[in-house]
Structures are given as structure tokens and as C-alpha cells.
Coordinates of C-alpha atoms in Angstrom, one line a residue:
Chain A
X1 CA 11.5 23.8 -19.3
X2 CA 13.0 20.6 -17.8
X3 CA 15.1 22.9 -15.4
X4 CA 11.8 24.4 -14.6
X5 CA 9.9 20.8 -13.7
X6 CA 12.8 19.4 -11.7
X7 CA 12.4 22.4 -9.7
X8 CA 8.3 22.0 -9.4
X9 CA 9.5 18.5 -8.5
X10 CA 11.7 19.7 -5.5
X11 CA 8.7 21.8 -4.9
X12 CA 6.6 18.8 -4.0
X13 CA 9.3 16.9 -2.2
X14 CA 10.0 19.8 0.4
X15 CA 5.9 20.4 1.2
X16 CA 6.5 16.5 1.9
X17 CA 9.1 17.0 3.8
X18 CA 7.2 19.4 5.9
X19 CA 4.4 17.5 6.8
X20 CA 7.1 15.2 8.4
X21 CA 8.3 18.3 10.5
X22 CA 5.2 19.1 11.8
X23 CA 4.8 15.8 12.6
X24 CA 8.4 16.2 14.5
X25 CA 7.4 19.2 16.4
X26 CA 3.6 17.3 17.4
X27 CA 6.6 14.3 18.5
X28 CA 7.5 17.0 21.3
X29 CA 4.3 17.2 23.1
X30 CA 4.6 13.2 23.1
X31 CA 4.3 11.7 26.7
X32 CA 7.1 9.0 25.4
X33 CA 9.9 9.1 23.7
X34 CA 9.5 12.7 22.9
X35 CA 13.4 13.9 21.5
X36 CA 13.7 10.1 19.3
X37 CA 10.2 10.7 17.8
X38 CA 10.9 14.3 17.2
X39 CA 14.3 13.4 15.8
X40 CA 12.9 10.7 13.5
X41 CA 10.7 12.4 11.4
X42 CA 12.9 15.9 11.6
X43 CA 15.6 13.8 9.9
X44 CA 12.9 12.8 7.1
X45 CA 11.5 16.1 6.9
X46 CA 15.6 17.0 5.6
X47 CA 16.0 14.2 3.3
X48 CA 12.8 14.9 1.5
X49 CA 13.5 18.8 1.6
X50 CA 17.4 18.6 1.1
X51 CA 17.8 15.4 -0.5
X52 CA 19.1 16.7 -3.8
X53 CA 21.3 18.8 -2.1
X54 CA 23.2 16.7 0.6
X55 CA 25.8 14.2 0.0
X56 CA 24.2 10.3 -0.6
X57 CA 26.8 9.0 2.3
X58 CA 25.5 11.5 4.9
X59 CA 21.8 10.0 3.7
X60 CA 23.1 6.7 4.3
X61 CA 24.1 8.0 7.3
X62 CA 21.3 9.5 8.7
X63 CA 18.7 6.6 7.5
X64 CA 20.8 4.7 9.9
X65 CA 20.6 7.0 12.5
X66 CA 16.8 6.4 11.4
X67 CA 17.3 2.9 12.1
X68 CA 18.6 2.9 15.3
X69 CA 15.8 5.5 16.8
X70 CA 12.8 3.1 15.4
X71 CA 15.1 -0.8 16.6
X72 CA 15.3 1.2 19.9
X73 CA 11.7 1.9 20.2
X74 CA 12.6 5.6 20.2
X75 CA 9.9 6.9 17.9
X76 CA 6.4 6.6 19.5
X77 CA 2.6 7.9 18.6
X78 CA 1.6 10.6 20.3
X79 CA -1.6 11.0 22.4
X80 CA -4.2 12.5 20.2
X81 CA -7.8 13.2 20.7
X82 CA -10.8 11.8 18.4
X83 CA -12.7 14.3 16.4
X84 CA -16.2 14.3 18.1
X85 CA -17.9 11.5 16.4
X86 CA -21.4 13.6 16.5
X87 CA -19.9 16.6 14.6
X88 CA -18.6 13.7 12.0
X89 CA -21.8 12.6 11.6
X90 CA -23.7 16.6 11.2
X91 CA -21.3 17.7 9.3
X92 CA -21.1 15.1 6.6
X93 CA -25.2 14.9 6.8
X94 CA -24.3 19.0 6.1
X95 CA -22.2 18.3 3.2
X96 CA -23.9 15.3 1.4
X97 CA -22.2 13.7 -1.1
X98 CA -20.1 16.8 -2.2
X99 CA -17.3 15.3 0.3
X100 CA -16.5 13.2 -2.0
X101 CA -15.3 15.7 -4.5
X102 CA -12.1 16.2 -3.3
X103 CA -11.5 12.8 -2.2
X104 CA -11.8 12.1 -6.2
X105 CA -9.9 14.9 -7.2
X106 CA -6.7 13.4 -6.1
X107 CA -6.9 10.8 -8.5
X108 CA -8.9 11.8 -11.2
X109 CA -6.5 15.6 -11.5
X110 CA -3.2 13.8 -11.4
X111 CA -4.2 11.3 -13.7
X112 CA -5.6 13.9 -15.9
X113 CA -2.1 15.7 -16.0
X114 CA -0.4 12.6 -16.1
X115 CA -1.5 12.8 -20.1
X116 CA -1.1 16.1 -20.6
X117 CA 2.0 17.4 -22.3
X118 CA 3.4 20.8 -22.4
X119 CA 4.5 22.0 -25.3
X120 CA 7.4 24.4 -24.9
X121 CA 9.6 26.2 -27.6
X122 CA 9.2 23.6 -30.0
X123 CA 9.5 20.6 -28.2
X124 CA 6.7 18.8 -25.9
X125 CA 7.6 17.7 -21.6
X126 CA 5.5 15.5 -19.5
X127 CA 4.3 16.4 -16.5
X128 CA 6.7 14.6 -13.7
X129 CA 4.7 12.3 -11.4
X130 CA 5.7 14.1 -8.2
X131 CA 4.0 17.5 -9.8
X132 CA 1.0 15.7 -11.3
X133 CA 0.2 13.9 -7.9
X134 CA 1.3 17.3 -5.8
X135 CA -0.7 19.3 -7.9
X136 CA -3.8 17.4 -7.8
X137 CA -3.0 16.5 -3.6
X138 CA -3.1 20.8 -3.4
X139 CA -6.0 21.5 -5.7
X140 CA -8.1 19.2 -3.6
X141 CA -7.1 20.9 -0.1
X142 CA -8.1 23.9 -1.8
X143 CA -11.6 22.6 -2.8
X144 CA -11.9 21.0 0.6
X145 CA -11.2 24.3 2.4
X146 CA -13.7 26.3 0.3
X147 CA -16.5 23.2 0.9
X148 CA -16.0 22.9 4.9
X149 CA -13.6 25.4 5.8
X150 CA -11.6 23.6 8.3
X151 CA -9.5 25.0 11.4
X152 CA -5.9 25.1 10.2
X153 CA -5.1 23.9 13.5
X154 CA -7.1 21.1 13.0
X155 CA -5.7 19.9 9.7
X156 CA -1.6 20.3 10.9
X157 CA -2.9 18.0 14.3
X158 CA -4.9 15.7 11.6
X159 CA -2.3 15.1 9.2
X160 CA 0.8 14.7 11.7
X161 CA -1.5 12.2 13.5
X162 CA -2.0 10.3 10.8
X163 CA 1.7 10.4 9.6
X164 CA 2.1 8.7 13.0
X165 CA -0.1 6.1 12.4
X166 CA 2.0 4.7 9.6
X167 CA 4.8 5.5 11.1
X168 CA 8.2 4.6 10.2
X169 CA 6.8 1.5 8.1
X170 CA 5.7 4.6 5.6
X171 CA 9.9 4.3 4.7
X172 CA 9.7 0.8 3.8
X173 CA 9.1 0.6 -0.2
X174 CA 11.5 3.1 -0.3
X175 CA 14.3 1.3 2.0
X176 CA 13.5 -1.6 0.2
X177 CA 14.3 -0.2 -3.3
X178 CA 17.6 0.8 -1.5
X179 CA 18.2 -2.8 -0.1
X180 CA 17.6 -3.4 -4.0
X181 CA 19.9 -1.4 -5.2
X182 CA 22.6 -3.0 -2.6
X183 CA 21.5 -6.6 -4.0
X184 CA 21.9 -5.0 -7.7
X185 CA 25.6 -3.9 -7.0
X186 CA 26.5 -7.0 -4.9
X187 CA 25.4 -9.5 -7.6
X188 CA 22.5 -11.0 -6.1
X189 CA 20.2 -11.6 -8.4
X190 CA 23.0 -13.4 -10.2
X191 CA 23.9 -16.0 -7.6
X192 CA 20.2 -16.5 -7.4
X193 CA 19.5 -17.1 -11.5
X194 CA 22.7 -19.1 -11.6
X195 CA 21.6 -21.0 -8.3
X196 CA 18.1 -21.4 -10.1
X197 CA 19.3 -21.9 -13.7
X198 CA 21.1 -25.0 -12.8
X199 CA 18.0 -26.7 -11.4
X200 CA 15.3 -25.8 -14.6
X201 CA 16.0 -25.4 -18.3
X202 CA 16.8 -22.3 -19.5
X203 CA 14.6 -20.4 -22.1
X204 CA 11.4 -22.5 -20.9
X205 CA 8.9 -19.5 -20.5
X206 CA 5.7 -21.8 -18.6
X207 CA 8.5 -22.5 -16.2
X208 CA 10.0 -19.4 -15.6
X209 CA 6.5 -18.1 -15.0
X210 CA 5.2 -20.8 -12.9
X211 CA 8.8 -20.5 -11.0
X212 CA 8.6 -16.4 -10.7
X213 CA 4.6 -16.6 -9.4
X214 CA 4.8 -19.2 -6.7
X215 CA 8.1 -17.8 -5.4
X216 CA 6.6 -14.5 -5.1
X217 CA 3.5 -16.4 -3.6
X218 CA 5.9 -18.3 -1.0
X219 CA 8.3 -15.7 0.0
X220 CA 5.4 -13.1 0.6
X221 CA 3.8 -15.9 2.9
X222 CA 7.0 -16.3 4.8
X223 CA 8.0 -12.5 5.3
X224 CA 3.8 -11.6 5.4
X225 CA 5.1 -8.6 3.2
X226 CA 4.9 -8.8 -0.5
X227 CA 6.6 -5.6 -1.3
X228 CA 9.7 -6.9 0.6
X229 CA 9.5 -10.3 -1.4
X230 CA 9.0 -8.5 -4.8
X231 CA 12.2 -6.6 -5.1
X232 CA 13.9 -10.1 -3.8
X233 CA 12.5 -12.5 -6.1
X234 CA 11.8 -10.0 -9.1
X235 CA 16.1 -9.6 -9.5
X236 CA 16.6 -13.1 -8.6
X237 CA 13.9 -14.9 -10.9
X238 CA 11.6 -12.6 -12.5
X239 CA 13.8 -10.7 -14.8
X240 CA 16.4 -13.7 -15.5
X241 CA 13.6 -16.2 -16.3
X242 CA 10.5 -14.5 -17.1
X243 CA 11.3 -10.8 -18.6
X244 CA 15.0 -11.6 -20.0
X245 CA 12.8 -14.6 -22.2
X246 CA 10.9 -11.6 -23.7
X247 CA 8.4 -10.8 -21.4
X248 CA 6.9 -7.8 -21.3
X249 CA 8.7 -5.8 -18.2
X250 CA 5.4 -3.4 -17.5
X251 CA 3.5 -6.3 -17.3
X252 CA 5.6 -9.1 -15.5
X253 CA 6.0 -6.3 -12.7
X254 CA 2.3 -5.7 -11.9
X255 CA 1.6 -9.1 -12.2
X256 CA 4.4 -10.0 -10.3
X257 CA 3.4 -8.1 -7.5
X258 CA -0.3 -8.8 -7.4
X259 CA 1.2 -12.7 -7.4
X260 CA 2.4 -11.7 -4.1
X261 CA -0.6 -10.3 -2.5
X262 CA -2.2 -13.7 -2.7
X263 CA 0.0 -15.1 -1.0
X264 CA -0.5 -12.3 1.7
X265 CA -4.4 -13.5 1.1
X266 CA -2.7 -16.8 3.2
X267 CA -0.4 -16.6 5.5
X268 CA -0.7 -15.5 9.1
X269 CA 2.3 -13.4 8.6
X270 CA 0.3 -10.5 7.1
X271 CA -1.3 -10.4 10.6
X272 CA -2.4 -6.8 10.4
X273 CA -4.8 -8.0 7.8
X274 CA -5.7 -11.3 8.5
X275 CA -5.2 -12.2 12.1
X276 CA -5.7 -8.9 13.9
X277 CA -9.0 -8.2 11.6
X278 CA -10.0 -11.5 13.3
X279 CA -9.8 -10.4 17.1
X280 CA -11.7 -7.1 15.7
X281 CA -14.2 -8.7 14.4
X282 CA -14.1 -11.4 17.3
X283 CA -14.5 -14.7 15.4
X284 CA -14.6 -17.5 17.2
X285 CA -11.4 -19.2 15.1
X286 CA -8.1 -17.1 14.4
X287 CA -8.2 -18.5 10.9
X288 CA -12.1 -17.4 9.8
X289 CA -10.7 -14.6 7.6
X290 CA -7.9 -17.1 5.9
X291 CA -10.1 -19.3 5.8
X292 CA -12.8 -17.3 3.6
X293 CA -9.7 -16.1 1.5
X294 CA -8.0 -19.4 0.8
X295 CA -10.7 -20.8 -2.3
X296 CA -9.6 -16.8 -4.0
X297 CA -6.1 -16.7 -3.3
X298 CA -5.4 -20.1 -4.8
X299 CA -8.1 -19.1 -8.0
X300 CA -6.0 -15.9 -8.3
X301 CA -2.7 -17.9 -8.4
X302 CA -4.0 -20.2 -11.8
X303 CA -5.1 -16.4 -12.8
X304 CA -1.9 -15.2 -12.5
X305 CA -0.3 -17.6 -14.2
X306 CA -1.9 -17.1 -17.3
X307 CA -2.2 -14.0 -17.5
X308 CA 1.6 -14.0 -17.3
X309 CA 2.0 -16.2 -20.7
X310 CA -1.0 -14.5 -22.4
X311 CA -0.6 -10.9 -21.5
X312 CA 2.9 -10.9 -20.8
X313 CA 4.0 -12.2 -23.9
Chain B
X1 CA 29.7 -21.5 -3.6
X2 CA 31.9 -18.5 -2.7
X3 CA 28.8 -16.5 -3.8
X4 CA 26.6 -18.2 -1.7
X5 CA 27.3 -16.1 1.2
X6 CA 25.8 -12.9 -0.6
X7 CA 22.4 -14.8 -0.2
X8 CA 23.2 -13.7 3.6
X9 CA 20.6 -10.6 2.9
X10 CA 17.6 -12.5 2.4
X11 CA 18.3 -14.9 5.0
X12 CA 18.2 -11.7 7.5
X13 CA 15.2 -10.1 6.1
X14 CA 13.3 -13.2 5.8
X15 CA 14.0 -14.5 9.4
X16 CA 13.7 -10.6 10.6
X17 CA 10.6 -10.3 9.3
X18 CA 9.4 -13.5 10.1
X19 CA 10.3 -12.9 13.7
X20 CA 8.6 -9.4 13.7
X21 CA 11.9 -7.4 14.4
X22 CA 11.7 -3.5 13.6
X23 CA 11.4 -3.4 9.8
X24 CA 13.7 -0.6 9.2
X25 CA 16.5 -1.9 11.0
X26 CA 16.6 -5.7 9.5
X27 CA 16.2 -3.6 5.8
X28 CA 19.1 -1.6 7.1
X29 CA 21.1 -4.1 8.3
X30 CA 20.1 -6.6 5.5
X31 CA 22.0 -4.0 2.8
X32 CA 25.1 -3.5 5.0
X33 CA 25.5 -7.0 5.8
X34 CA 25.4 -8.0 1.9
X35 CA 27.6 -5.1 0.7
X36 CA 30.0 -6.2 3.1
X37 CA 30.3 -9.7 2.2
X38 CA 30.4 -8.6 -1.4
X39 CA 33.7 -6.5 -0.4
X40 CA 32.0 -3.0 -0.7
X41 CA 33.5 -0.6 1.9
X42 CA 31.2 0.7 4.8
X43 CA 31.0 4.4 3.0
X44 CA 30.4 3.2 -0.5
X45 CA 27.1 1.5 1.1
X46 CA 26.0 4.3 2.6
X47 CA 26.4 6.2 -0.7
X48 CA 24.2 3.8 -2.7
X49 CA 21.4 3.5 -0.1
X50 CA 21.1 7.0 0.5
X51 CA 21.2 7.5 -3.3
X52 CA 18.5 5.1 -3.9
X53 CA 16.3 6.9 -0.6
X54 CA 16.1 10.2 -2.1
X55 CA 15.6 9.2 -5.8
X56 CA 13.1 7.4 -5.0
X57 CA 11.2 10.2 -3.0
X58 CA 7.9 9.9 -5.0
X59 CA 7.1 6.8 -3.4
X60 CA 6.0 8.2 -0.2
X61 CA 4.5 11.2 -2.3
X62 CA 1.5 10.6 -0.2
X63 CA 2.7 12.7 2.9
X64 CA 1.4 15.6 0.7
X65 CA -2.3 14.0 0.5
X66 CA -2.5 13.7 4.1
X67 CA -3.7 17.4 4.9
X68 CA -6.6 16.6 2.4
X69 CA -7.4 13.4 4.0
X70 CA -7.4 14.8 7.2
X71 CA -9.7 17.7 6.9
X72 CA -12.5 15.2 4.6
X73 CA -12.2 12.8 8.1
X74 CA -13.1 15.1 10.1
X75 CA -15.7 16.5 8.2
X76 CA -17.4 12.9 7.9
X77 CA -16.1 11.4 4.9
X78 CA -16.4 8.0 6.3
X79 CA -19.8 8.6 7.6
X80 CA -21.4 9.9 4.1
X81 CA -19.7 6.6 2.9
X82 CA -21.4 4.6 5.6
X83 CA -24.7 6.3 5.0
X84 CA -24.9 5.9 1.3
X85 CA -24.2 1.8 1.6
X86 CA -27.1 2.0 4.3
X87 CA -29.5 2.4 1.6
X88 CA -29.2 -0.7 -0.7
X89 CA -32.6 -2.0 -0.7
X90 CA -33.3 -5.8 -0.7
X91 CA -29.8 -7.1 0.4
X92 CA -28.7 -10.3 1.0
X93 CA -25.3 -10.8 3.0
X94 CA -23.3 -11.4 -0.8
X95 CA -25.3 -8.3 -2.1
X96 CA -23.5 -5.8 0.6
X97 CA -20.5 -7.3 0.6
X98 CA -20.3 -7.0 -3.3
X99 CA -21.1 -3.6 -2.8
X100 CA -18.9 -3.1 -0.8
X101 CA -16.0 -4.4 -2.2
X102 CA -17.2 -2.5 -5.3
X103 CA -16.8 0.9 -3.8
X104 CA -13.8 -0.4 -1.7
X105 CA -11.7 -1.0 -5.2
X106 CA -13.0 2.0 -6.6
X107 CA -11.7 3.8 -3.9
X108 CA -7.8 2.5 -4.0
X109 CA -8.0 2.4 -7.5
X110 CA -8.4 6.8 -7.3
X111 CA -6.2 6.3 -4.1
X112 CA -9.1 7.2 -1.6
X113 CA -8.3 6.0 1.7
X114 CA -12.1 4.6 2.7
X115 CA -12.4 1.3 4.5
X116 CA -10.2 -0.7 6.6
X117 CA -11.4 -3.5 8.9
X118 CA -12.0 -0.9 12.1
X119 CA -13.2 2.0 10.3
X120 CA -15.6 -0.2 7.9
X121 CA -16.1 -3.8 7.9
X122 CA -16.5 -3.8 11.8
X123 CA -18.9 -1.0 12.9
X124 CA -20.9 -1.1 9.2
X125 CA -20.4 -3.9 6.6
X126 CA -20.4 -7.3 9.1
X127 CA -23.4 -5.8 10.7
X128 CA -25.4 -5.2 7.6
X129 CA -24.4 -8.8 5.5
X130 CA -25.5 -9.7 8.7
X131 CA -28.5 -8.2 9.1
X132 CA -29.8 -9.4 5.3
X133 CA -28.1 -12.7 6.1
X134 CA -30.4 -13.6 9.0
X135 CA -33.2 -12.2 7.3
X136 CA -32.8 -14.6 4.1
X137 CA -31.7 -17.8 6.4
X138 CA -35.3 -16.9 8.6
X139 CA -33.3 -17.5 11.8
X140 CA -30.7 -16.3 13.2
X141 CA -27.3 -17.3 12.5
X142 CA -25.5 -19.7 14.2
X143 CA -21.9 -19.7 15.6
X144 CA -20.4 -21.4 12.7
X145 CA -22.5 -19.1 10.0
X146 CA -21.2 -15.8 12.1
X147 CA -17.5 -16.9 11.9
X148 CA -18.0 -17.7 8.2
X149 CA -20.0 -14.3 7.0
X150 CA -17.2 -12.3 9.6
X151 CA -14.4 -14.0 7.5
X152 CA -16.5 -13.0 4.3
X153 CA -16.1 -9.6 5.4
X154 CA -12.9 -9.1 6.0
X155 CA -12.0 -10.7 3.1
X156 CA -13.9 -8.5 0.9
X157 CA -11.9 -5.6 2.6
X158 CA -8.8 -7.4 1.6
X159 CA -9.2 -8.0 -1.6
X160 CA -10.6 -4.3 -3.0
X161 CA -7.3 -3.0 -1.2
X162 CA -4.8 -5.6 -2.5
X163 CA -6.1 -5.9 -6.4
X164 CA -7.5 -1.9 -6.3
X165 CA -4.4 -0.1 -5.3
X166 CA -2.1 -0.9 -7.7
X167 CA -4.3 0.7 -10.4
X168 CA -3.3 4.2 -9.4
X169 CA -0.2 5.3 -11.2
X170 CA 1.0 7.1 -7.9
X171 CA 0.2 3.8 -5.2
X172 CA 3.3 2.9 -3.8
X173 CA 3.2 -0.5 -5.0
X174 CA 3.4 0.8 -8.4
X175 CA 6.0 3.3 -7.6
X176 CA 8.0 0.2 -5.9
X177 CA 7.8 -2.1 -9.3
X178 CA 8.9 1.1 -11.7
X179 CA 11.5 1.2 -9.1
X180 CA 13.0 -2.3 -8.9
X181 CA 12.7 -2.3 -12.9
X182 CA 14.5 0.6 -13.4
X183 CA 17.5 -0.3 -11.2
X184 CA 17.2 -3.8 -13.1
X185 CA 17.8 -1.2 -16.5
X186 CA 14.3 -1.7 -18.1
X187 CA 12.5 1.8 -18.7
X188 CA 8.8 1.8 -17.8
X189 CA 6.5 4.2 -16.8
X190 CA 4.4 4.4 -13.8
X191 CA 0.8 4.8 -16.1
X192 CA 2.0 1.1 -17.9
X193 CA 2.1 -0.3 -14.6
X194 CA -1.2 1.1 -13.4
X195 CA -3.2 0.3 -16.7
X196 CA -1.7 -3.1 -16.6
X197 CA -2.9 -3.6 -12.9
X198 CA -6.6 -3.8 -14.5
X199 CA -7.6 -7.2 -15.6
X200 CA -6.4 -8.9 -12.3
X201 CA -8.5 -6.5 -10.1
X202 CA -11.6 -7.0 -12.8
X203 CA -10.6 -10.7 -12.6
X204 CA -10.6 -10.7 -8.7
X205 CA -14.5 -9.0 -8.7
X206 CA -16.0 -11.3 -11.1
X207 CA -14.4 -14.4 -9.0
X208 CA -15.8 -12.6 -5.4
X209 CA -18.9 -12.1 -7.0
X210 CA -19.3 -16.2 -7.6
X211 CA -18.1 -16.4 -4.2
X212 CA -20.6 -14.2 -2.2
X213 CA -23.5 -15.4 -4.5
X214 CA -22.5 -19.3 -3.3
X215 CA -22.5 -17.9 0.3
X216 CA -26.4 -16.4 0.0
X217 CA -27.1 -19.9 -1.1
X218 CA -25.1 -21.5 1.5
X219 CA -27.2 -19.1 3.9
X220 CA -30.7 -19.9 2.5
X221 CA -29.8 -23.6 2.3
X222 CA -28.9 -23.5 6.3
X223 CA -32.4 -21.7 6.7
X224 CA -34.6 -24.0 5.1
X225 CA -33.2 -27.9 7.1

């Protein structure tokens, strides 16, 4: 059975990795960059399909090819032209509010197999996330093509433009759990603790926490990315002071995380959320929408905080 | 202080990101900058952070929701949304931004892409808190009250996606936390994460509520002098 849900996993991973080579082949009909675009997000496409398979230094390898293509401005979006904005509007008038049934269905399916356990010669297997959240991503394509029947054509030229959109930022959490993992074997988080543990008293739990939320706060502001501060200042200060005290692991990591996105609530770092909004919207000061977000974020820090020594302990 | 130099790594992804380089390649170079300094050999770098890419796969499961997200855009999923806030009766400016932000959590909570500052808060949600806004005040609003009720509304678009997401098990937020636990040797599972992710999003609501129902007064005070 487990032999059977690793492959179901694999499963999933290769349909990813084929919506990234689509996306490759759409990089072709680019105007720029055409071969380092198509090259890009073919070399995805074969991690996700073949990842199991290939060796982890030829990944290595290849992610740095990655690298290279995206520092050299080599990948690109493609040109791609809007769905007619008056067919939008008929068709969902058509629909109603049954559109939103498959948009739920994502959700509500894989969290619904996410509980579910199978039980199999004796002995019960949970349903891997990948399968749970593939299964339920499938089921509600197939409800979506019963409801509006869409042109396959369409979808493929949908879905690789959105894949664009993101573009190679889509790799970061998982290049940053890889940077992790190179902090983890170098001893980071060590240098940092020890750096840290010499300055406040060990085995103080408000400090720890207070420590762990408004350096997740700070570093988030400076890098205007709190994923990228998280797996920092979770090895170097949230484990060591907070968790390795007896905190609650499950808990200190959502929390810890959240304590970063108010500090994205701040800084004009984040500027894809609070500066370039701004020139959307047109306000007459840069600042309007950190401005309106300040009295929250600094609310949300206190919140944070205790929640961390009532929650988390 | 001989250790000190393995700090090297954060120094580069702070400053690269600070300084807007390409995010891949400071990550990238970040990891083989540290491992060398630490005295791991080019190869056995590559090994771990290719090792850690693919089993960590699931958190960009989201490619294979895309096809699904495509087809319900261009069949007006965004419009139905836009249509169904368009008939709160009675609305003040806080009223349709709570609502708003409401649906907006709801929605990252089940992972459903709906809003963003373009698609939403620009062509729809400013121009309705607006809309109510003036019509409480009595008057139209004035350059200051625009800017404020503008950054009211992108706010509310920031917070439903920042305190929503991480309360589906498969966001990639939650995926990233499981991830840096794991590798830290603590064992917890993806739903733990996602459940605990509740009472700061509830938290967040409650404290936006007080803070659009202070800017209707604000808006009805203006009006009246």
C-alpha cells in the first residue's frame, strides 16, 4: 500500500511537472528570450517528473543552470492575449454562482481526504498530501469541464500563462528550504544561538519569544520577504530559544511565520504589495497603504506575542 | 569568531534582496557561498540542495491547480465575485471593506485565488467603499479622505491574503514551515500547521473590523464640520 501511494505521489509530481513543459513549449512562441525561457521551465518540468529518479548532484546542477537563465534575464513572459472581457462577464452571468463550485472543491476535497484513512490488510495509511491536493486539483477540472466546457486549447494557453506570471519566484520556498538545509549542515543556526545566547539568559521563555517575533518582524522588513526570513531566523532563534524551551513546534512555526507577515504589513520592501498597489490605486502619497496598515501590524505584533506563551506553551 | 564567517549567507540574501537582485540566484549563491566557507566541497552542495528541491516538491503542488484556475477565469469567476459584493445593501465604506476582506480570507483559507489589488480592490472594492463613503460623509471626499479610504483598501486585501493563506494545509507557507521543522528534526504535520494558523487570522478580522468601523466614523465626522 505504501509502495502504491508513493507512486500516486510521483503521479502528481509528473502532471506538475508537465504543466511546466507546456509552459516551456508556450516559452518558444515568446518574442524574447525564447530558447532560456523554454529551457527554464523544461528543466523544471524534469525535476518534478524525474526527480526521484535522477542523481541530487545533477539537481544541484541543473537548479544552477536555473539560476543562471533567470540572473541573466533569460526567462521572459510571453505575449498573451486577454480573454474577451464581455464573454467573462456573459458567461459567468450564464453560470451564476455554480462557478464557484469547483473553485471550493480544491480545498474542501483535499481537506476531506486529508482525514480519511485507508485501511489496507490490517493496518490503516493516510492519504499523502501531494495525492489529497492532486486529487481534489483533478476532480475539480473535471467538474469545471462538465459546468462550462472549455476549449482544451484555451486551458493549456491559460495555465502556462499563468505559470508565467509567477515565474521563476514560484521556486522560491522551495530554494529556500534548500538554502536551509545548506545552513542546517554548515552549523548556522548554531553560530547564531551561540552568538545570541551570550547576549540573553538562557531558558527565559518571554524572551525567547519576544526575541524570535521581532526578529522575524525585522528581518522580513529588511528582505520585504517573510518566507526568506523564516527559515533564517526559525534555525537561528526560534527553535534554540523558543521551541528547544518546550514550545510547541506546530505552533511556534505558524506563529512564527504570520510574525513575519506583519512586518511585510511595514516595510516598503514588500513593494509588490504595498508600494506598487499604491501607483495602482494612484494615492497621492507612496506610503497611504503603509500607512493604513501600520495601527494592525504593530496590534498583530502584541498578538503574536502572546499567543506564543499562551498557545505555544 | 572563526564561525562568524558562516553568517556570510545571510549577509548575501539580506543585502540581495534588499537590493532587488534576481531571487533565485542570491538563494543559489547564498547556499554555495556558506557551504564553502564551512569546508563542504562544491559537489557535496550540490547534492544537498538538489536533495532538498525534489523532496520538497509538494510545495509548488499548485502547478496542478492552475488548469482549474484557468478555465473558472475565463469563464468569469472574478466577475460572479464582483457581482455578488455589488449587492450589499446599505454600505458604508467599512461595511464593503469588511466584506470584503471576509470573502478575501475565506478564499485563501480554501486556497481560491480571488482578489489581488488589480483584479479586485482597484476596478471594484475602492470604488464601492467609495461610493458609500461619500454618501455617509454628504460630500464628496476630499484629497486627504481618498488617499486614506485607498490605503483602507489595499490593506484589507493584504491582510485576508497574509492571515488567510496559511490556513490551508497545502499553502506554501505551510508547506515551507513543515519544511524548515522537519530539517530542524521535529515531526509535524501539514493539518497542525493549518489548524493552528486559525486564531491569528480570526484575531486579525475582529481587529479590522474595529478599524473600518473607526474609519465610517472618521468619514461621518468629516461630513458633519
Amino acid at each position: 500500500m505504501n509502495e502504491f501511494l508513493n507512486i500516486a505521489t510521483e503521479i502528481v509530481f509528473v502532471l506538475c511537472g508537465l504543466v511546466s513543459v507546456a509552459t516551456a513549449f508556450r516559452g518558444l512562441k515568446n518574442e524574447q528570450a525564447r530558447i532560456g525561457t523554454f529551457l527554464f521551465w523544461l528543466i523544471l518540468g524534469l525535476i518534478f517528473i524525474l526527480g526521484k529518479i535522477l542523481p541530487s548532484e545533477l539537481v544541484g546542477a541543473l537548479l544552477l543552470a536555473m539560476g543562471v537563465l533567470s540572473a541573466t534575464k533569460q526567462v521572459r513572459m510571453g505575449k498573451f492575449t486577454e480573454a474577451d472581457p464581455q464573454f467573462k462577464k456573459m458567461s459567468s452571468e450564464k453560470v451564476g454562482n455554480l462557478i464557484f463550485l469547483p473553485a471550493l472543491m480544491i480545498g474542501v476535497v483535499a481537506m476531506l481526504l486529508s482525514t480519511i484513512k485507508i485501511p489496507w490488510q490490517g493496518e490503516s495509511f493516510a492519504i499523502p498530501s501531494a495525492v489529497a491536493i492532486g486529487v481534489a486539483s483533478i476532480a475539480a477540472l473535471i467538474s469545471g469541464m462538465l459546468l462550462l466546457y472549455p476549449k482544451n486549447k484555451e486551458t493549456v494557453e491559460d495555465s502556462t500563462r499563468l505559470l508565467m506570471q509567477v515565474g521563476g519566484s514560484s521556486l522560491l520556498p522551495q530554494l529556500l528550504a534548500a538554502l536551509g538545509a545548506v545552513f542546517t549542515s554548515a552549523g548556522v543556526g548554531t553560530v547564531i544561538a551561540n552568538a545570541i545566547g551570550g547576549i540573553i539568559p538562557e531558558g527565559n521563555i518571554l524572551i525567547g519569544v519576544i526575541i524570535y517575533v521581532v526578529g522575524m518582524v525585522v528581518f522580513t522588513m529588511i528582505m520585504g520577504n517573510g518566507f526568506a526570513a523564516f527559515s533564517v531566523i526559525t534555525v537561528g532563534i526560534g527553535i534554540p530559544f523558543v521551541i528547544q524551551q518546550g514550545g510547541d513546534p506546530a505552533m511556534i512555526g505558524a506563529l512564527g511565520l504570520t510574525a513575519g507577515f506583519c512586518g511585510t504589513l511595514m516595510t516598503p520592501m514588500a513593494a509588490n504589495f504595498n508600494i506598487v498597489p499604491s501607483a495602482v490605486l494612484e494615492t497621492k502619497s507612496k506610503y497611504a497603504i503603509i500607512k493604513a496598515q501600520l495601527p494592525m501590524a504593530l496590534a498583530m505584533i502584541v498578538v503574536h506575542v502572546i499567543l506564543m506563551l499562551v498557545l505555544g506553551f | 569568531m572563526g564561525d562568524a564567517i558562516k553568517l556570510i549567507g545571510i549577509v548575501i540574501i539580506v543585502a540581495g534582496f534588499a537590493l532587488k537582485l534576481d531571487v533565485l540566484a542570491v538563494v543559489l549563491i547564498s547556499g554555495l557561498v556558506t557551504g564553502l566557507v564551512s569546508g563542504m566541497s562544491f559537489v557535496e552542495i550540490l547534492r544537498i540542495i538538489g536533495d532538498s528541491f525534489v523532496s520538497n516538491r509538494l510545495m509548488s503542488i499548485f502547478l496542478i491547480s492552475f488548469p482549474i484556475i484557468a478555465v473558472l477565469e475565463r469563464y468569469g469567476l472574478k466577475e460572479r465575485a464582483a457581482y455578488l459584493i455589488g449587492q450589499i445593501k446599505k454600505a458604508t465604506a467599512g461595511k464593503v471593506l469588511a466584506i470584503y476582506l471576509l470573502i478575501r480570507t475565506i478564499a485563501a483559507a480554501f486556497s481560491v485565488r480571488l482578489g489581488g489589488h488589480v483584479q479586485f480592490v482597484r476596478p471594484l472594492i475602492y470604488p464601492m467603499a467609495e461610493a458609500a463613503g461619500e454618501k455617509c460623509k454628504g460630500a464628496l471626499f476630499t484629497e486627504k479622505e481618498t488617499d486614506f479610504v485607498k490605503g483602507l483598501a489595499a490593506a484589507a486585501e493584504n491582510y485576508g491574503n497574509f492571515f488567510g493563506q496559511n490556513c490551508f494545509y497545502g499553502a506554501s507557507g505551510v508547506l515551507l514551515i513543515q519544511g524548515v521543522l522537519i530539517e530542524a528534526g521535529y515531526e509535524v504535520t501539514l493539518q497542525s500547521i493549518a489548524l493552528n494558523s486559525i486564531p491569528v487570522a480570526v484575531i486579525m478580522f475582529i481587529l479590522a473590523l474595529i478599524q473600518f468601523h473607526f474609519a465610517d466614523k472618521k468619514i461621518r465626522r468629516d461630513g458633519m464640520m
